[in-house]
PDB file of C-alpha atoms in Angstrom:
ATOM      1  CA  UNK R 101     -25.854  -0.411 -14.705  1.00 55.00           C
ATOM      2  CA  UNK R 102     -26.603  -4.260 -14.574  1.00 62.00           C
ATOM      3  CA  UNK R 103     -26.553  -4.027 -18.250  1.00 68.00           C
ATOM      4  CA  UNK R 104     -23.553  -2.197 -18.694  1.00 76.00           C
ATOM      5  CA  UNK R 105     -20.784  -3.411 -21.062  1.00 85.00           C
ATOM      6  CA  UNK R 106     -17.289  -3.759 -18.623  1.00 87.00           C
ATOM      7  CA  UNK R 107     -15.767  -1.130 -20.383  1.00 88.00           C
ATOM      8  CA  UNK R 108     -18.228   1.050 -19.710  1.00 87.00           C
ATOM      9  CA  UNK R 109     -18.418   0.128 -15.940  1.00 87.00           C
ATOM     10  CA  UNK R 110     -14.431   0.728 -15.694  1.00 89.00           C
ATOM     11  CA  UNK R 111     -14.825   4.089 -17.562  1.00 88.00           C
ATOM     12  CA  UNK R 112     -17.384   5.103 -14.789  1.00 88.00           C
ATOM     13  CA  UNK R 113     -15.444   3.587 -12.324  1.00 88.00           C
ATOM     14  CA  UNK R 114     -12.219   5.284 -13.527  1.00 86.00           C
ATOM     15  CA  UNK R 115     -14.454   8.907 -13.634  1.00 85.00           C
ATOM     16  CA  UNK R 116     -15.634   8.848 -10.423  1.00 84.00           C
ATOM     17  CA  UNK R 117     -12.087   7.839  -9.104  1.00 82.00           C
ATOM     18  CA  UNK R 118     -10.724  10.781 -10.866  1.00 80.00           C
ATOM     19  CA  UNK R 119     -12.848  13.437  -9.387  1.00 77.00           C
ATOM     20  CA  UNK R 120     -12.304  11.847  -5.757  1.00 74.00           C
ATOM     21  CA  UNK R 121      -8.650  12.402  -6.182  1.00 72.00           C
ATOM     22  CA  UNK R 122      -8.814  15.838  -7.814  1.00 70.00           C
ATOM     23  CA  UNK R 123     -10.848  16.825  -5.058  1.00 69.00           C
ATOM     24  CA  UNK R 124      -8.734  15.821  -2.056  1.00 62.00           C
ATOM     25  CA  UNK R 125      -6.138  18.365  -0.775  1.00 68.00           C
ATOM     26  CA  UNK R 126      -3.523  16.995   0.624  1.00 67.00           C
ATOM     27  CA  UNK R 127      -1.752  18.816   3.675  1.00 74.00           C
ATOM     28  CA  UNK R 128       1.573  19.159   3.540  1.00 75.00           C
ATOM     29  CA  UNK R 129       2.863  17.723   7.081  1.00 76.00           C
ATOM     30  CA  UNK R 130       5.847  20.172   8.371  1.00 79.00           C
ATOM     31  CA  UNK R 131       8.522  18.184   9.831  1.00 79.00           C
ATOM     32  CA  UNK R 132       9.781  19.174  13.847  1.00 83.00           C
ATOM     33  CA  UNK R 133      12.527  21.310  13.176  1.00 84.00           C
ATOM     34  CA  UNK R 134      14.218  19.575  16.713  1.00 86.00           C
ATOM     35  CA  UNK R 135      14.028  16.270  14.293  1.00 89.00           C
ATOM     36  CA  UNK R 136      17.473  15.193  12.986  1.00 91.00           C
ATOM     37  CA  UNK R 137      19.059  12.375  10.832  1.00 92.00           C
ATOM     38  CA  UNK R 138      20.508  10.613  13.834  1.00 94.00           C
ATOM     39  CA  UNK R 139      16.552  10.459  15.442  1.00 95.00           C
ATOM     40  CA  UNK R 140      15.490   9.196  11.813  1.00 94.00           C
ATOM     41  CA  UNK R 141      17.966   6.419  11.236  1.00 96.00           C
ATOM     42  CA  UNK R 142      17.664   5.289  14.872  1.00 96.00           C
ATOM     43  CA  UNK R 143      14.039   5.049  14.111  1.00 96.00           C
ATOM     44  CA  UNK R 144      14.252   3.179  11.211  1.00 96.00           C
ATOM     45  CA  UNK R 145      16.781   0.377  13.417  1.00 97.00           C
ATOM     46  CA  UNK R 146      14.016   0.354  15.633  1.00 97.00           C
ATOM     47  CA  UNK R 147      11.122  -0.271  13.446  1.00 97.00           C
ATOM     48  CA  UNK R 148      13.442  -3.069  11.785  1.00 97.00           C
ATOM     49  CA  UNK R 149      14.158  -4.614  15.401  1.00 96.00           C
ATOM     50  CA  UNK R 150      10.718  -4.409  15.971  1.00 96.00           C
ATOM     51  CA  UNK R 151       9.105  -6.211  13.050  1.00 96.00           C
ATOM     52  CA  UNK R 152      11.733  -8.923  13.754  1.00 95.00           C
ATOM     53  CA  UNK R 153      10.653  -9.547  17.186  1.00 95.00           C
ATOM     54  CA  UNK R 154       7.606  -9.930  15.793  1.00 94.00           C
ATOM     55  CA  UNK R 155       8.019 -11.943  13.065  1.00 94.00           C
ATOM     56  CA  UNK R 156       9.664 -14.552  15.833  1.00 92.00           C
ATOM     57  CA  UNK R 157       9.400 -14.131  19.168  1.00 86.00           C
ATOM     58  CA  UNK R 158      12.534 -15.047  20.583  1.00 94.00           C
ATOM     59  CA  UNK R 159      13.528 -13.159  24.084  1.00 95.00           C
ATOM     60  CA  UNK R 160      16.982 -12.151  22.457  1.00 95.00           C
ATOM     61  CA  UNK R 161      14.973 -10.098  19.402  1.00 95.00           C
ATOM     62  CA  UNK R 162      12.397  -9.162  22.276  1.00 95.00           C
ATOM     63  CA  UNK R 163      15.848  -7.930  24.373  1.00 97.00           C
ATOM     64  CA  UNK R 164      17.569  -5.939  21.180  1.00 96.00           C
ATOM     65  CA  UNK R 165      14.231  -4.385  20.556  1.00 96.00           C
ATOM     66  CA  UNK R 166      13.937  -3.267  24.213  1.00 96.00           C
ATOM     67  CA  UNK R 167      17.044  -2.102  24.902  1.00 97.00           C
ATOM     68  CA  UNK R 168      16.903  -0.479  21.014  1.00 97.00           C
ATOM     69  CA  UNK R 169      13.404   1.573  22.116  1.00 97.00           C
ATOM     70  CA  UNK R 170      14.887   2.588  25.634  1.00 98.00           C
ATOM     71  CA  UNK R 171      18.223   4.151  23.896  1.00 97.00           C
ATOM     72  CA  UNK R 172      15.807   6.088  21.209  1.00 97.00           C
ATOM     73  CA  UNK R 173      13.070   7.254  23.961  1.00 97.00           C
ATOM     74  CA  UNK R 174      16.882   8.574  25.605  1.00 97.00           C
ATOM     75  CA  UNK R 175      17.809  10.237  22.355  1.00 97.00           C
ATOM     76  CA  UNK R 176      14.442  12.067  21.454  1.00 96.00           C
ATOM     77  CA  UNK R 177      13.996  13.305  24.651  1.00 95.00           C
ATOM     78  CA  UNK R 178      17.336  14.732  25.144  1.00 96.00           C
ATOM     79  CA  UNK R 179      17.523  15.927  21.504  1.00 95.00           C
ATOM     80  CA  UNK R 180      13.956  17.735  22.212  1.00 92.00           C
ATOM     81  CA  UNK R 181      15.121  19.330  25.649  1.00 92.00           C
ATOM     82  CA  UNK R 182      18.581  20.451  23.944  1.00 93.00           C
ATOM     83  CA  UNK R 183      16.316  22.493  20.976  1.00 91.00           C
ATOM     84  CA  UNK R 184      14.336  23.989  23.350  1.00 88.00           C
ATOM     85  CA  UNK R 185      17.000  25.032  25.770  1.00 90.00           C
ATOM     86  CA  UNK R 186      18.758  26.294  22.526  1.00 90.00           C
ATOM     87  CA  UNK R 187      15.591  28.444  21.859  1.00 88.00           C
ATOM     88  CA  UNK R 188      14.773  29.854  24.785  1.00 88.00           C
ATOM     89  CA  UNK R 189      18.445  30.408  25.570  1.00 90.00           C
ATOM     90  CA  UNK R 190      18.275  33.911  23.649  1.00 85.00           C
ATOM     91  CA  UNK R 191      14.877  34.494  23.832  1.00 89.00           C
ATOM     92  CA  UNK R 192      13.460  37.795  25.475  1.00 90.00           C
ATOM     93  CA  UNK R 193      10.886  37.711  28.023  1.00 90.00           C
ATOM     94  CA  UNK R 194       8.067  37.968  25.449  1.00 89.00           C
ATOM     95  CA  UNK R 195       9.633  35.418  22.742  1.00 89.00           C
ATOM     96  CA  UNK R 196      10.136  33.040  26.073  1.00 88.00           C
ATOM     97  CA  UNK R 197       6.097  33.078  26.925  1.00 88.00           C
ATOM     98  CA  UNK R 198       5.583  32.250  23.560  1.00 87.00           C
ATOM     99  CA  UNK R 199       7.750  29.619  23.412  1.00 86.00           C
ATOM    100  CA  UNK R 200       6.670  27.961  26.992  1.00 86.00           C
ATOM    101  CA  UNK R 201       3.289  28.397  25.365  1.00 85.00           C
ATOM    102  CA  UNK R 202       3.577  26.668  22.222  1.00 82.00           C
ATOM    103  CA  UNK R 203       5.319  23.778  24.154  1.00 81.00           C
ATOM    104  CA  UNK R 204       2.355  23.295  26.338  1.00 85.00           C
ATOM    105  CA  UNK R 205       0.170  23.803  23.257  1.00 79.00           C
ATOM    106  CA  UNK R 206      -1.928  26.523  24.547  1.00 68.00           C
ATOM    107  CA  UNK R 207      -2.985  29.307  22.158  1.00 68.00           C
ATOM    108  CA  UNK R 208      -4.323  32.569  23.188  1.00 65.00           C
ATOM    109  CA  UNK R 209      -7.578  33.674  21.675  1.00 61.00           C
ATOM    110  CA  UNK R 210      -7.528  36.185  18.933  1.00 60.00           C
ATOM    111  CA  UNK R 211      -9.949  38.540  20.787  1.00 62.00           C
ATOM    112  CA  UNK R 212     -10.018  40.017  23.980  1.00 64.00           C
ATOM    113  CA  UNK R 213     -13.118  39.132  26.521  1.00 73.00           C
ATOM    114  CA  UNK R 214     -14.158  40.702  28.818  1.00 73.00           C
ATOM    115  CA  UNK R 215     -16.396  39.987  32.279  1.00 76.00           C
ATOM    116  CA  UNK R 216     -20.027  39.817  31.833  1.00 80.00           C
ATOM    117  CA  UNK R 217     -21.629  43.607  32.436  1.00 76.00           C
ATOM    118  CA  UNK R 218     -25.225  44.755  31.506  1.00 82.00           C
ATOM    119  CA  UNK R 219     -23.679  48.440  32.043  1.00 85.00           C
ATOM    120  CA  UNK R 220     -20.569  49.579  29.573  1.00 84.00           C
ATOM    121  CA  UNK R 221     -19.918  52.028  31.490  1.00 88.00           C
ATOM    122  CA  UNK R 222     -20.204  50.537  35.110  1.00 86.00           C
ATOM    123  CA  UNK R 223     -17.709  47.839  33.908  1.00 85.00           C
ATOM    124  CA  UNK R 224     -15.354  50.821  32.610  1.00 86.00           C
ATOM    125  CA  UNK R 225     -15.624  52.628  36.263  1.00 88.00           C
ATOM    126  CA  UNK R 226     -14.537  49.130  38.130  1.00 87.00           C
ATOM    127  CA  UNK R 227     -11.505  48.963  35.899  1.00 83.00           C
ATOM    128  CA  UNK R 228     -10.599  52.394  36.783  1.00 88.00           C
ATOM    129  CA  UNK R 229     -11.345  52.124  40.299  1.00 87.00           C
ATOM    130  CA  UNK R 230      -9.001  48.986  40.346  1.00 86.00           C
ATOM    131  CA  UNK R 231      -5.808  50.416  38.703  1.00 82.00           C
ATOM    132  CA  UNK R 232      -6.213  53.701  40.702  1.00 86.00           C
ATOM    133  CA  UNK R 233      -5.888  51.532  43.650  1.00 85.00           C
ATOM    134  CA  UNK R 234      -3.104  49.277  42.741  1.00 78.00           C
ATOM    135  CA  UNK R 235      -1.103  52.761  41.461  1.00 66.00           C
TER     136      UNK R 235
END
């Protein structure tokens, strides 16, 4: 390639480019549905307030960027506990479960397991034996 004219080298360039970019799949990002205009805006003030502090650290910037984060932490957090009371609100017992579990993010494997047994059969008696006690 040392010898290579430069339009050849941005042809190559401009190739290998183009298959990178086919090849990447992008994922499309779902917003939170609890996630509202009001949250976005007041994000946005933030960021502003917070770049500005930055940019010049006076305390008053520091002081409008403070109070500015405490008021949105307020917001999100009550906007996110009023969505969730809203949707467990009319929930039945099974809906509810799965709600409490995807807010504590754990998902229930696909398959069933069961206890380690050498004998099928064995492990099929103790079950019985167990539920004919507890009925």
């Amino acid at each position: 390639m040392s010898g290579a004219s430069v339009d050849e080298l941005v042809s190559d360039y401009n190739d290998r480019m183009g298959n990178l970019l086919t090849t990447k799949v992008l994922q499309d990002k779902t917003r939170a549905l609890w996630l509202n205009d009001v949250i976005h805006r007041h994000k946005i003030e933030l960021r502003r307030l917070e770049r500005k502090f930055k940019a010049n650290s006076l305390e008053i910037n520091r002081q409008f960027f403070l109070d500015k984060r405490s008021a949105h932490n307020r917001l999100t957090a009550d906007t996110l506990n009023f969505y969730h009371h809203n949707k467990t609100q009319n929930a039945d017992q099974k809906q509810f479960f799965q709600i409490i579990d995807d807010i504590i993010g754990e998902k229930k494997s696909q398959t069933a397991t069961l206890p380690n047994h050498t004998d099928p059969e064995a492990l099929a008696q103790s079950f019985s034996d167990i539920f004919t006690q507890k009925v």
